[in-house]
């Protein structure tokens, strides 16, 4: 008899042990849940910690980064902004102003000093932890990147000792609110404080170091990063002075009855002759950038404008890579009729420059002194009105020969000879500004009036600062037949009936008074006034044979 198979008690099924895989899976699920719970606990703890810290940050609403100005999230406050130049008028008052950070100096966890700049003014600011100002705000201030733009509110406080590191020496700002309007990226391609120091002595523009190890950044590096370089106070001062020269030029000549004009800078032909013009495509034909406004100035005198002046760009396609040449510069030009002698016009030009020099001393002394503190140059020696040295060219030749120079009676002066003559004139006349008169006709433009005293000379003149030319001028031929004759005799000859000259020559066939004028190089005036080593420093974005960017 067969025995029955025993059944599992209670369930009617056989007993089964969990598999190893199932046990491992369960263990992993458990560990995963524990990690998730731990992460949540940490997150909760950190949130609680942050909430507690925020609760302790009494300054959380008065510092931070503002939304982008003009964005949909930006809400203007309407708070008036102050000018730091007037900080002495608001002692013990709270002011708000825009500025940027020159540097931040941490002094432990509870204190930071910021050097803040606005224009040419710098001020020391203090961020100090207190019951009303948190350590978090101090830390924020310590970590603001250099050159970031800020909106600052603070109390103006007088200091006991002058502050050496700022231009505002008797006051500092105790910051109560501090917002970053625009954050500057770091690192900067060029440090602004390096641009405050003088150029290296190497004219090639290579970087060097001072004896104390601080960098002297070369001109090429600066020009390649020009928007940073131009932030330097010394560069701001240069261009404030440059603007001032233009204003003074117009101010003086306006009082003399001159009319401001604007002549074309695109011409259909290279009217003055020579190859120093830039050709450009003008629709279906060629055109040229103007070498000067000369022809148009004279045509306006023929149009019965008695006195005209212009400030405008001048283009010269000269492959001159010197420290005083640019391919695009700003011309200060004037032309006027005179009564009996072209020296009447020379007198106006001389008085114009004396006015500019004297008013630069009066109105722009702060900027001049700032630049000259880096580029040390002797004070500019000025003669009195009516006593500007007027030296005949032949006398200048004689002075140079007596000083050892070898040159012919009608040779043009080289740059070293011009500088040498400048030193001789300074020694003899105690003037850094003077005029050379009666230049050889052969080295002047074809429209220059020949001298009645000597047919090899001309009624022309140049003006000099520190022995370097800043102005070229002359009496112009105002008779069409004589002008045509002189143009044909010129080297190289110029066709008076050519495309770029016929209208100009014909303008004198209908009666034109005797007239003279001149053209100054604005950048040269600024360069020589300040004693700068390179003219490129006086052009915002200079153009020379090697540079057309930025």
Short mmCIF file of C-alpha atoms in Angstrom, two decimals:
data_model
loop_
_atom_site.label_atom_id
_atom_site.label_comp_id
_atom_site.label_asym_id
_atom_site.label_seq_id
_atom_site.Cartn_x
_atom_site.Cartn_y
_atom_site.Cartn_z
CA UNK A 1 0.00 0.00 0.00
CA UNK A 2 1.39 3.34 -1.11
CA UNK A 3 1.86 6.09 1.51
CA UNK A 4 0.51 9.58 0.71
CA UNK A 5 2.95 12.52 -0.06
CA UNK A 6 3.05 14.83 2.93
CA UNK A 7 1.59 18.35 2.31
CA UNK A 8 2.89 21.71 3.66
CA UNK A 9 1.16 22.48 6.86
CA UNK A 10 -1.65 25.01 6.62
CA UNK A 11 -1.13 26.30 3.02
CA UNK A 12 -1.22 23.20 1.03
CA UNK A 13 2.08 24.38 -0.70
CA UNK A 14 5.70 23.42 -0.09
CA UNK A 15 8.00 25.87 1.95
CA UNK A 16 10.29 28.27 -0.15
CA UNK A 17 13.43 30.22 0.98
CA UNK A 18 13.98 33.85 -0.51
CA UNK A 19 16.55 33.84 -3.32
CA UNK A 20 19.91 35.60 -2.93
CA UNK A 21 19.03 38.09 -5.72
CA UNK A 22 15.84 39.09 -3.95
CA UNK A 23 17.73 39.69 -0.74
CA UNK A 24 20.30 41.89 -2.49
CA UNK A 25 17.58 43.88 -4.21
CA UNK A 26 15.80 44.48 -0.95
CA UNK A 27 19.03 45.60 0.68
CA UNK A 28 19.73 48.09 -2.13
CA UNK A 29 16.24 49.51 -1.91
CA UNK A 30 16.69 49.96 1.81
CA UNK A 31 20.08 51.71 1.37
CA UNK A 32 18.65 53.93 -1.35
CA UNK A 33 15.78 54.98 0.87
CA UNK A 34 18.16 55.68 3.74
CA UNK A 35 20.41 57.85 1.49
CA UNK A 36 17.41 59.73 0.18
CA UNK A 37 16.20 60.35 3.68
CA UNK A 38 19.67 61.47 4.77
CA UNK A 39 19.92 63.85 1.78
CA UNK A 40 16.54 65.31 2.62
CA UNK A 41 17.62 65.72 6.19
CA UNK A 42 20.80 67.50 5.12
CA UNK A 43 18.89 69.71 2.72
CA UNK A 44 16.41 70.55 5.43
CA UNK A 45 19.20 71.26 7.90
CA UNK A 46 21.03 73.50 5.38
CA UNK A 47 17.85 75.32 4.55
CA UNK A 48 17.18 75.87 8.22
CA UNK A 49 20.76 77.00 8.68
CA UNK A 50 20.49 79.42 5.75
CA UNK A 51 17.15 80.69 6.99
CA UNK A 52 18.74 81.23 10.38
CA UNK A 53 21.71 83.00 8.78
CA UNK A 54 19.38 85.14 6.68
CA UNK A 55 17.45 85.95 9.76
CA UNK A 56 20.70 87.12 11.34
CA UNK A 57 21.76 89.15 8.22
CA UNK A 58 20.47 92.54 9.21
CA UNK A 59 21.82 93.99 5.95
CA UNK A 60 20.30 91.55 3.48
CA UNK A 61 18.11 94.23 1.88
CA UNK A 62 20.86 96.85 1.42
CA UNK A 63 23.47 95.01 -0.63
CA UNK A 64 23.74 92.58 -3.52
CA UNK A 65 23.64 92.51 -7.33
CA UNK A 66 20.94 94.55 -9.05
CA UNK A 67 18.98 93.26 -12.05
CA UNK A 68 20.19 94.49 -15.42
CA UNK A 69 19.22 98.13 -15.86
CA UNK A 70 16.40 98.32 -18.39
CA UNK A 71 15.39 94.68 -17.91
CA UNK A 72 11.82 93.77 -17.01
CA UNK A 73 12.87 93.02 -13.42
CA UNK A 74 14.56 96.35 -12.88
CA UNK A 75 12.59 98.88 -10.85
CA UNK A 76 14.19 102.37 -10.75
CA UNK A 77 14.32 103.91 -7.29
CA UNK A 78 14.36 107.53 -8.41
CA UNK A 79 17.11 108.25 -5.85
CA UNK A 80 19.21 111.24 -7.02
CA UNK A 81 22.91 110.50 -7.61
CA UNK A 82 25.59 112.86 -6.37
CA UNK A 83 28.83 114.13 -7.88
CA UNK A 84 31.91 113.26 -5.83
CA UNK A 85 33.59 116.52 -6.82
CA UNK A 86 31.13 118.25 -4.45
CA UNK A 87 31.62 115.88 -1.52
CA UNK A 88 33.01 118.67 0.67
CA UNK A 89 29.59 120.34 0.53
CA UNK A 90 27.73 117.39 2.07
CA UNK A 91 29.76 116.60 5.21
CA UNK A 92 27.87 114.34 7.67
CA UNK A 93 25.10 113.80 5.11
CA UNK A 94 24.08 110.57 3.40
CA UNK A 95 24.56 110.55 -0.36
CA UNK A 96 24.07 108.05 -3.19
CA UNK A 97 26.42 107.96 -6.15
CA UNK A 98 27.52 105.74 -9.02
CA UNK A 99 31.16 104.73 -9.13
CA UNK A 100 33.41 101.83 -9.90
CA UNK A 101 35.85 99.83 -7.83
CA UNK A 102 39.55 100.56 -8.11
CA UNK A 103 40.38 98.02 -5.43
CA UNK A 104 38.97 96.29 -2.35
CA UNK A 105 41.13 95.74 0.76
CA UNK A 106 39.86 93.19 3.31
CA UNK A 107 40.74 93.90 6.94
CA UNK A 108 39.47 90.74 8.60
CA UNK A 109 35.88 89.47 8.71
CA UNK A 110 34.38 92.69 9.99
CA UNK A 111 36.04 95.42 7.95
CA UNK A 112 36.79 96.30 4.32
CA UNK A 113 38.15 99.40 2.58
CA UNK A 114 37.16 100.17 -0.99
CA UNK A 115 38.76 102.69 -3.32
CA UNK A 116 35.93 104.06 -5.43
CA UNK A 117 36.27 106.20 -8.53
CA UNK A 118 33.99 108.59 -10.36
CA UNK A 119 35.52 110.50 -13.25
CA UNK A 120 38.89 111.83 -12.10
CA UNK A 121 37.86 111.67 -8.44
CA UNK A 122 38.59 108.78 -6.10
CA UNK A 123 37.38 108.33 -2.54
CA UNK A 124 38.02 105.83 0.24
CA UNK A 125 34.95 103.95 1.45
CA UNK A 126 34.56 101.93 4.65
CA UNK A 127 32.34 98.86 5.14
CA UNK A 128 32.38 97.95 8.85
CA UNK A 129 30.28 95.30 10.62
CA UNK A 130 28.01 96.61 13.36
CA UNK A 131 24.54 96.08 14.77
CA UNK A 132 23.15 97.64 11.59
CA UNK A 133 25.65 96.21 9.08
CA UNK A 134 26.30 92.46 8.82
CA UNK A 135 29.48 90.47 8.37
CA UNK A 136 27.85 89.01 5.25
CA UNK A 137 27.76 92.48 3.72
CA UNK A 138 31.40 93.03 4.62
CA UNK A 139 32.32 89.74 2.93
CA UNK A 140 30.29 90.72 -0.14
CA UNK A 141 32.16 94.03 -0.36
CA UNK A 142 35.53 92.33 -0.03
CA UNK A 143 34.81 90.11 -3.03
CA UNK A 144 33.55 92.69 -5.53
CA UNK A 145 35.68 92.43 -8.67
CA UNK A 146 37.84 95.38 -9.71
CA UNK A 147 36.17 97.71 -12.25
CA UNK A 148 32.64 96.64 -11.28
CA UNK A 149 30.11 99.48 -11.41
CA UNK A 150 28.36 100.23 -8.12
CA UNK A 151 25.50 102.23 -6.69
CA UNK A 152 26.69 103.29 -3.24
CA UNK A 153 24.91 105.04 -0.39
CA UNK A 154 26.89 106.26 2.57
CA UNK A 155 27.65 108.97 5.08
CA UNK A 156 30.29 111.55 4.22
CA UNK A 157 32.75 111.77 7.11
CA UNK A 158 35.77 114.02 7.58
CA UNK A 159 38.99 112.15 8.39
CA UNK A 160 41.67 113.17 10.88
CA UNK A 161 44.61 112.39 8.59
CA UNK A 162 44.72 113.00 4.80
CA UNK A 163 44.07 109.88 2.73
CA UNK A 164 47.05 109.28 0.45
CA UNK A 165 45.44 106.63 -1.74
CA UNK A 166 42.59 108.84 -3.01
CA UNK A 167 42.22 112.21 -4.72
CA UNK A 168 39.61 113.18 -2.10
CA UNK A 169 41.90 113.36 0.90
CA UNK A 170 39.83 114.93 3.67
CA UNK A 171 36.67 112.82 3.50
CA UNK A 172 35.66 109.18 3.32
CA UNK A 173 32.36 107.37 2.79
CA UNK A 174 30.88 105.14 5.49
CA UNK A 175 28.80 102.78 3.36
CA UNK A 176 25.21 101.96 4.35
CA UNK A 177 24.02 100.50 1.04
CA UNK A 178 26.08 98.76 -1.62
CA UNK A 179 24.73 97.37 -4.88
CA UNK A 180 26.59 96.04 -7.91
CA UNK A 181 25.00 97.51 -11.03
CA UNK A 182 27.37 95.83 -13.51
CA UNK A 183 29.85 93.14 -12.52
CA UNK A 184 33.24 93.20 -14.26
CA UNK A 185 34.64 89.93 -15.54
CA UNK A 186 38.03 88.88 -14.24
CA UNK A 187 40.83 88.69 -15.00
CA UNK A 188 41.09 91.98 -16.91
CA UNK A 189 43.27 91.91 -20.06
CA UNK A 190 45.07 94.98 -18.70
CA UNK A 191 45.17 96.40 -15.21
CA UNK A 192 44.00 100.01 -15.11
CA UNK A 193 46.58 100.87 -12.47
CA UNK A 194 49.30 99.73 -14.91
CA UNK A 195 47.92 102.16 -17.51
CA UNK A 196 48.38 104.98 -14.99
CA UNK A 197 52.16 104.58 -15.20
CA UNK A 198 54.33 106.03 -17.99
CA UNK A 199 55.11 104.20 -21.19
CA UNK A 200 58.31 102.16 -21.34
CA UNK A 201 61.33 104.00 -22.70
CA UNK A 202 61.42 101.54 -25.60
CA UNK A 203 59.70 103.33 -28.48
CA UNK A 204 58.84 99.99 -30.08
CA UNK A 205 56.15 99.74 -27.44
CA UNK A 206 57.36 96.61 -25.65
CA UNK A 207 56.42 95.89 -22.05
CA UNK A 208 59.05 96.56 -19.36
CA UNK A 209 59.29 96.68 -15.58
CA UNK A 210 60.16 99.51 -13.24
CA UNK A 211 62.97 99.15 -10.75
CA UNK A 212 60.43 98.14 -8.08
CA UNK A 213 59.16 95.31 -10.28
CA UNK A 214 55.86 96.95 -11.23
CA UNK A 215 54.98 96.53 -14.92
CA UNK A 216 55.38 99.28 -17.49
CA UNK A 217 52.88 98.28 -20.14
CA UNK A 218 53.89 98.97 -23.73
CA UNK A 219 51.88 101.09 -26.15
CA UNK A 220 50.84 98.15 -28.34
CA UNK A 221 49.40 96.26 -25.37
CA UNK A 222 47.50 99.36 -24.31
CA UNK A 223 46.12 100.12 -27.75
CA UNK A 224 45.07 96.49 -28.26
CA UNK A 225 43.00 96.82 -25.06
CA UNK A 226 42.08 100.44 -25.53
CA UNK A 227 38.73 100.49 -23.73
CA UNK A 228 40.47 99.33 -20.55
CA UNK A 229 43.50 101.57 -21.13
CA UNK A 230 41.27 104.62 -21.54
CA UNK A 231 39.87 104.11 -18.05
CA UNK A 232 43.14 105.36 -16.58
CA UNK A 233 42.78 108.82 -15.00
CA UNK A 234 45.80 110.02 -16.92
CA UNK A 235 44.06 109.18 -20.20
CA UNK A 236 40.84 110.85 -19.13
CA UNK A 237 42.90 113.97 -18.39
CA UNK A 238 44.52 113.88 -21.84
CA UNK A 239 41.17 113.86 -23.59
CA UNK A 240 39.65 116.49 -21.31
CA UNK A 241 42.55 118.72 -22.38
CA UNK A 242 42.07 117.77 -26.03
CA UNK A 243 38.41 118.72 -25.78
CA UNK A 244 39.48 121.94 -24.09
CA UNK A 245 41.79 122.90 -26.96
CA UNK A 246 38.86 122.55 -29.40
CA UNK A 247 36.60 124.65 -27.19
CA UNK A 248 39.23 127.36 -26.77
CA UNK A 249 39.95 127.37 -30.52
CA UNK A 250 36.30 128.05 -31.29
CA UNK A 251 35.87 130.47 -28.40
CA UNK A 252 38.74 132.74 -29.48
CA UNK A 253 37.95 132.69 -33.20
CA UNK A 254 34.22 133.19 -32.64
CA UNK A 255 35.06 136.37 -30.75
CA UNK A 256 37.13 137.40 -33.77
CA UNK A 257 34.16 136.97 -36.12
CA UNK A 258 34.99 133.58 -37.66
CA UNK A 259 32.26 131.33 -39.05
CA UNK A 260 32.41 127.61 -38.27
CA UNK A 261 32.29 125.54 -41.48
CA UNK A 262 32.22 121.85 -42.42
CA UNK A 263 33.87 120.91 -45.69
CA UNK A 264 33.59 117.59 -47.61
CA UNK A 265 35.90 114.76 -46.64
CA UNK A 266 35.13 112.73 -49.79
CA UNK A 267 36.59 114.21 -52.95
CA UNK A 268 36.29 113.20 -56.59
CA UNK A 269 39.98 113.72 -57.27
CA UNK A 270 43.24 114.20 -55.42
CA UNK A 271 43.20 117.95 -55.91
CA UNK A 272 46.38 119.03 -54.11
CA UNK A 273 48.57 116.61 -56.06
CA UNK A 274 50.94 114.05 -54.64
CA UNK A 275 50.30 110.44 -53.75
CA UNK A 276 49.45 110.83 -50.07
CA UNK A 277 45.73 110.22 -50.49
CA UNK A 278 43.49 107.28 -49.63
CA UNK A 279 41.47 106.02 -52.56
CA UNK A 280 38.05 104.49 -51.96
CA UNK A 281 35.28 102.99 -54.05
CA UNK A 282 32.47 105.49 -54.51
CA UNK A 283 29.57 103.67 -56.16
CA UNK A 284 30.83 103.00 -59.72
CA UNK A 285 33.94 105.20 -59.55
CA UNK A 286 36.90 106.17 -57.40
CA UNK A 287 36.95 108.89 -54.78
CA UNK A 288 39.51 110.09 -52.25
CA UNK A 289 39.62 111.05 -48.58
CA UNK A 290 40.51 114.71 -48.08
CA UNK A 291 44.12 115.59 -47.27
CA UNK A 292 42.95 118.94 -45.90
CA UNK A 293 40.06 121.42 -46.27
CA UNK A 294 42.42 123.84 -48.02
CA UNK A 295 40.69 124.30 -51.40
CA UNK A 296 37.26 124.65 -49.80
CA UNK A 297 38.45 127.20 -47.24
CA UNK A 298 39.78 129.40 -50.04
CA UNK A 299 36.69 128.92 -52.20
CA UNK A 300 34.63 130.18 -49.26
CA UNK A 301 36.79 133.30 -49.03
CA UNK A 302 36.03 133.76 -52.73
CA UNK A 303 32.35 133.29 -51.77
CA UNK A 304 32.60 136.38 -49.55
CA UNK A 305 32.99 134.56 -46.24
CA UNK A 306 35.62 136.81 -44.67
CA UNK A 307 36.76 134.47 -41.89
CA UNK A 308 36.19 130.72 -41.62
CA UNK A 309 37.27 128.00 -39.20
CA UNK A 310 36.86 124.24 -39.09
CA UNK A 311 37.58 121.32 -36.77
CA UNK A 312 37.55 118.06 -38.68
CA UNK A 313 39.34 114.85 -39.69
CA UNK A 314 42.32 114.92 -42.01
CA UNK A 315 43.61 111.86 -43.88
CA UNK A 316 47.22 111.44 -44.99
CA UNK A 317 48.40 108.24 -46.71
CA UNK A 318 51.98 108.76 -45.52
CA UNK A 319 53.87 105.64 -44.51
CA UNK A 320 55.34 107.46 -41.52
CA UNK A 321 55.73 105.29 -38.44
CA UNK A 322 57.08 108.00 -36.15
CA UNK A 323 56.03 109.16 -32.70
CA UNK A 324 54.37 112.29 -34.15
CA UNK A 325 52.55 111.03 -37.29
CA UNK A 326 49.06 109.58 -37.78
CA UNK A 327 47.21 108.66 -40.97
CA UNK A 328 44.02 110.19 -39.54
CA UNK A 329 44.20 113.22 -37.29
CA UNK A 330 42.09 116.23 -36.36
CA UNK A 331 42.78 119.50 -38.11
CA UNK A 332 42.14 122.92 -36.58
CA UNK A 333 41.90 125.04 -39.71
CA UNK A 334 41.20 128.67 -40.42
CA UNK A 335 41.31 131.05 -43.37
CA UNK A 336 40.72 134.80 -43.47
CA UNK A 337 41.06 137.74 -45.75
CA UNK A 338 43.56 140.43 -44.74
CA UNK A 339 43.89 144.08 -45.61
CA UNK A 340 47.49 144.71 -46.65
CA UNK A 341 49.94 142.07 -45.39
CA UNK A 342 49.73 138.37 -44.53
CA UNK A 343 51.46 139.11 -41.21
CA UNK A 344 48.03 140.33 -40.06
CA UNK A 345 46.91 136.69 -40.20
CA UNK A 346 50.08 135.49 -38.49
CA UNK A 347 49.24 137.82 -35.61
CA UNK A 348 45.77 136.26 -35.27
CA UNK A 349 47.27 132.73 -35.31
CA UNK A 350 49.86 133.65 -32.69
CA UNK A 351 47.30 135.30 -30.41
CA UNK A 352 45.03 132.30 -30.86
CA UNK A 353 47.71 129.94 -29.61
CA UNK A 354 48.70 132.23 -26.73
CA UNK A 355 45.04 132.30 -25.67
CA UNK A 356 44.84 128.49 -25.81
CA UNK A 357 48.06 128.05 -23.84
CA UNK A 358 47.11 130.55 -21.14
CA UNK A 359 43.61 129.15 -20.73
CA UNK A 360 44.93 125.60 -20.55
CA UNK A 361 46.98 126.82 -17.60
CA UNK A 362 43.96 128.53 -16.06
CA UNK A 363 41.12 126.10 -16.78
CA UNK A 364 42.84 122.74 -17.13
CA UNK A 365 45.68 122.94 -14.61
CA UNK A 366 44.45 119.92 -12.64
CA UNK A 367 44.45 117.69 -15.73
CA UNK A 368 47.75 119.10 -17.00
CA UNK A 369 49.47 118.52 -13.67
CA UNK A 370 48.11 114.96 -13.48
CA UNK A 371 49.58 114.01 -16.87
CA UNK A 372 52.85 115.80 -16.29
CA UNK A 373 53.26 113.96 -12.98
CA UNK A 374 53.90 110.83 -15.05
CA UNK A 375 55.58 112.45 -18.06
CA UNK A 376 57.91 114.98 -16.52
CA UNK A 377 58.39 117.99 -18.77
CA UNK A 378 59.51 121.55 -18.14
CA UNK A 379 56.87 124.25 -17.78
CA UNK A 380 55.86 125.60 -21.19
CA UNK A 381 57.53 129.01 -21.66
CA UNK A 382 55.11 131.57 -23.08
CA UNK A 383 55.91 134.92 -24.68
CA UNK A 384 53.61 137.91 -24.35
CA UNK A 385 51.10 138.90 -27.02
CA UNK A 386 52.88 140.66 -29.87
CA UNK A 387 56.24 139.28 -28.74
CA UNK A 388 56.11 135.77 -30.22
CA UNK A 389 59.51 135.23 -31.84
CA UNK A 390 59.15 135.53 -35.63
CA UNK A 391 62.30 134.16 -37.16
CA UNK A 392 62.95 134.41 -40.90
CA UNK A 393 63.77 130.99 -42.31
CA UNK A 394 67.18 132.21 -43.44
CA UNK A 395 67.97 133.38 -39.90
CA UNK A 396 66.94 129.97 -38.57
CA UNK A 397 69.37 128.35 -41.04
CA UNK A 398 72.10 130.69 -39.81
CA UNK A 399 71.40 129.82 -36.15
CA UNK A 400 71.65 126.11 -36.92
CA UNK A 401 74.87 126.50 -38.89
CA UNK A 402 76.45 128.46 -36.06
CA UNK A 403 75.43 125.57 -33.76
CA UNK A 404 77.20 123.04 -36.02
CA UNK A 405 74.44 121.87 -38.39
CA UNK A 406 75.24 121.45 -42.09
CA UNK A 407 72.41 122.45 -44.45
CA UNK A 408 71.82 124.58 -47.52
CA UNK A 409 70.05 127.92 -47.74
CA UNK A 410 66.86 126.38 -49.15
CA UNK A 411 66.89 122.93 -47.56
CA UNK A 412 63.86 121.75 -45.62
CA UNK A 413 64.54 121.09 -41.95
CA UNK A 414 64.65 117.53 -40.65
CA UNK A 415 62.89 116.66 -37.38
CA UNK A 416 66.18 116.61 -35.40
CA UNK A 417 67.09 120.02 -36.88
CA UNK A 418 63.67 121.42 -35.94
CA UNK A 419 64.16 120.24 -32.35
CA UNK A 420 67.67 121.67 -32.31
CA UNK A 421 66.38 125.03 -33.50
CA UNK A 422 63.70 124.88 -30.81
CA UNK A 423 66.37 124.57 -28.12
CA UNK A 424 68.29 127.50 -29.64
CA UNK A 425 65.15 129.67 -29.75
CA UNK A 426 64.30 128.79 -26.13
CA UNK A 427 67.80 129.76 -25.06
CA UNK A 428 67.77 133.02 -27.00
CA UNK A 429 64.13 134.16 -26.63
CA UNK A 430 62.94 132.18 -23.56
CA UNK A 431 59.93 130.92 -25.51
CA UNK A 432 58.72 127.41 -26.34
CA UNK A 433 56.41 128.86 -29.00
CA UNK A 434 57.67 130.64 -32.10
CA UNK A 435 57.12 131.16 -35.83
CA UNK A 436 59.41 130.53 -38.80
CA UNK A 437 58.57 132.87 -41.67
CA UNK A 438 59.43 133.08 -45.40
CA UNK A 439 60.01 129.40 -46.23
CA UNK A 440 61.64 128.40 -49.52
CA UNK A 441 58.99 128.33 -52.26
CA UNK A 442 60.15 124.97 -53.62
CA UNK A 443 59.16 123.10 -50.43
CA UNK A 444 55.69 124.66 -50.12
CA UNK A 445 52.39 123.82 -51.87
CA UNK A 446 51.69 125.22 -55.32
CA UNK A 447 49.04 127.68 -54.09
CA UNK A 448 51.59 129.54 -51.87
CA UNK A 449 52.25 133.19 -52.75
CA UNK A 450 55.89 133.80 -53.83
CA UNK A 451 57.80 136.32 -51.77
CA UNK A 452 58.22 139.78 -53.34
CA UNK A 453 61.62 140.06 -51.64
CA UNK A 454 63.08 136.87 -53.11
CA UNK A 455 61.43 134.66 -55.78
CA UNK A 456 63.00 131.59 -54.17
CA UNK A 457 61.14 132.30 -50.93
CA UNK A 458 57.42 132.49 -50.14
CA UNK A 459 54.95 134.27 -47.91
CA UNK A 460 54.58 131.16 -45.77
CA UNK A 461 55.19 130.20 -42.16
CA UNK A 462 55.21 127.33 -39.72
CA UNK A 463 54.57 127.48 -35.98
CA UNK A 464 56.37 125.36 -33.43
CA UNK A 465 55.96 124.05 -29.87
CA UNK A 466 59.09 122.81 -28.11
CA UNK A 467 60.85 122.77 -31.47
CA UNK A 468 58.24 120.68 -33.30
CA UNK A 469 55.85 121.85 -35.99
CA UNK A 470 52.17 122.24 -35.06
CA UNK A 471 50.96 124.53 -37.85
CA UNK A 472 51.67 125.15 -41.52
CA UNK A 473 50.27 128.28 -43.17
CA UNK A 474 50.75 130.90 -45.83
CA UNK A 475 49.33 133.66 -47.94
CA UNK A 476 47.47 131.93 -50.79
CA UNK A 477 47.53 132.97 -54.41
CA UNK A 478 44.18 134.65 -55.09
CA UNK A 479 44.66 135.30 -58.82
CA UNK A 480 43.60 132.48 -61.15
CA UNK A 481 46.26 133.07 -63.83
CA UNK A 482 49.16 133.26 -61.35
CA UNK A 483 47.80 130.19 -59.54
CA UNK A 484 47.62 128.20 -62.79
CA UNK A 485 51.16 129.26 -63.67
CA UNK A 486 52.54 128.20 -60.29
CA UNK A 487 50.71 124.87 -60.43
CA UNK A 488 52.28 124.05 -63.80
CA UNK A 489 55.75 124.99 -62.51
CA UNK A 490 55.36 122.95 -59.34
CA UNK A 491 57.35 119.76 -58.76
CA UNK A 492 55.50 117.57 -59.57
CA UNK A 493 53.37 119.67 -61.95
CA UNK A 494 49.63 120.02 -61.26
CA UNK A 495 47.10 120.48 -64.07
CA UNK A 496 45.02 123.59 -63.24
CA UNK A 497 42.29 122.21 -65.53
CA UNK A 498 42.27 118.77 -63.87
CA UNK A 499 39.21 117.15 -62.33
CA UNK A 500 40.21 118.06 -58.80
CA UNK A 501 41.52 121.57 -59.47
CA UNK A 502 39.50 123.33 -62.20
CA UNK A 503 36.63 124.42 -59.94
CA UNK A 504 39.15 125.62 -57.36
CA UNK A 505 41.20 127.68 -59.85
CA UNK A 506 38.11 129.09 -61.55
CA UNK A 507 36.73 130.34 -58.22
CA UNK A 508 39.41 133.06 -58.29
CA UNK A 509 38.38 134.36 -61.74
CA UNK A 510 35.45 136.31 -60.32
CA UNK A 511 37.27 138.43 -57.76
CA UNK A 512 38.74 137.17 -54.48
CA UNK A 513 40.39 139.28 -51.74
CA UNK A 514 43.92 138.53 -50.51
CA UNK A 515 43.80 135.88 -47.81
CA UNK A 516 45.92 133.59 -45.69
CA UNK A 517 45.42 130.92 -43.08
CA UNK A 518 46.81 127.80 -41.54
CA UNK A 519 46.13 124.33 -40.30
CA UNK A 520 47.05 123.04 -36.84
CA UNK A 521 47.36 119.41 -35.85
CA UNK A 522 45.21 119.04 -32.73
CA UNK A 523 46.94 115.88 -31.54
CA UNK A 524 50.37 117.50 -31.84
CA UNK A 525 49.30 120.49 -29.76
CA UNK A 526 48.16 118.15 -26.99
CA UNK A 527 51.25 115.94 -27.28
CA UNK A 528 53.76 118.77 -27.06
CA UNK A 529 51.84 120.70 -24.40
CA UNK A 530 51.86 117.68 -22.09
CA UNK A 531 55.27 116.33 -23.08
CA UNK A 532 53.87 112.96 -24.19
CA UNK A 533 56.30 110.54 -25.87
CA UNK A 534 53.90 109.40 -28.62
CA UNK A 535 51.10 111.09 -30.55
CA UNK A 536 49.01 107.90 -30.45
CA UNK A 537 48.32 108.65 -26.80
CA UNK A 538 46.32 111.71 -27.89
CA UNK A 539 44.04 109.79 -30.28
CA UNK A 540 41.20 107.74 -28.80
CA UNK A 541 41.58 104.98 -31.37
CA UNK A 542 44.68 105.92 -33.38
CA UNK A 543 45.21 105.15 -37.04
CA UNK A 544 48.69 104.71 -38.44
CA UNK A 545 50.20 102.62 -41.27
CA UNK A 546 50.09 99.52 -39.03
CA UNK A 547 46.84 100.00 -37.11
CA UNK A 548 43.21 100.20 -38.18
CA UNK A 549 41.68 98.53 -35.08
CA UNK A 550 40.08 98.67 -32.63
#
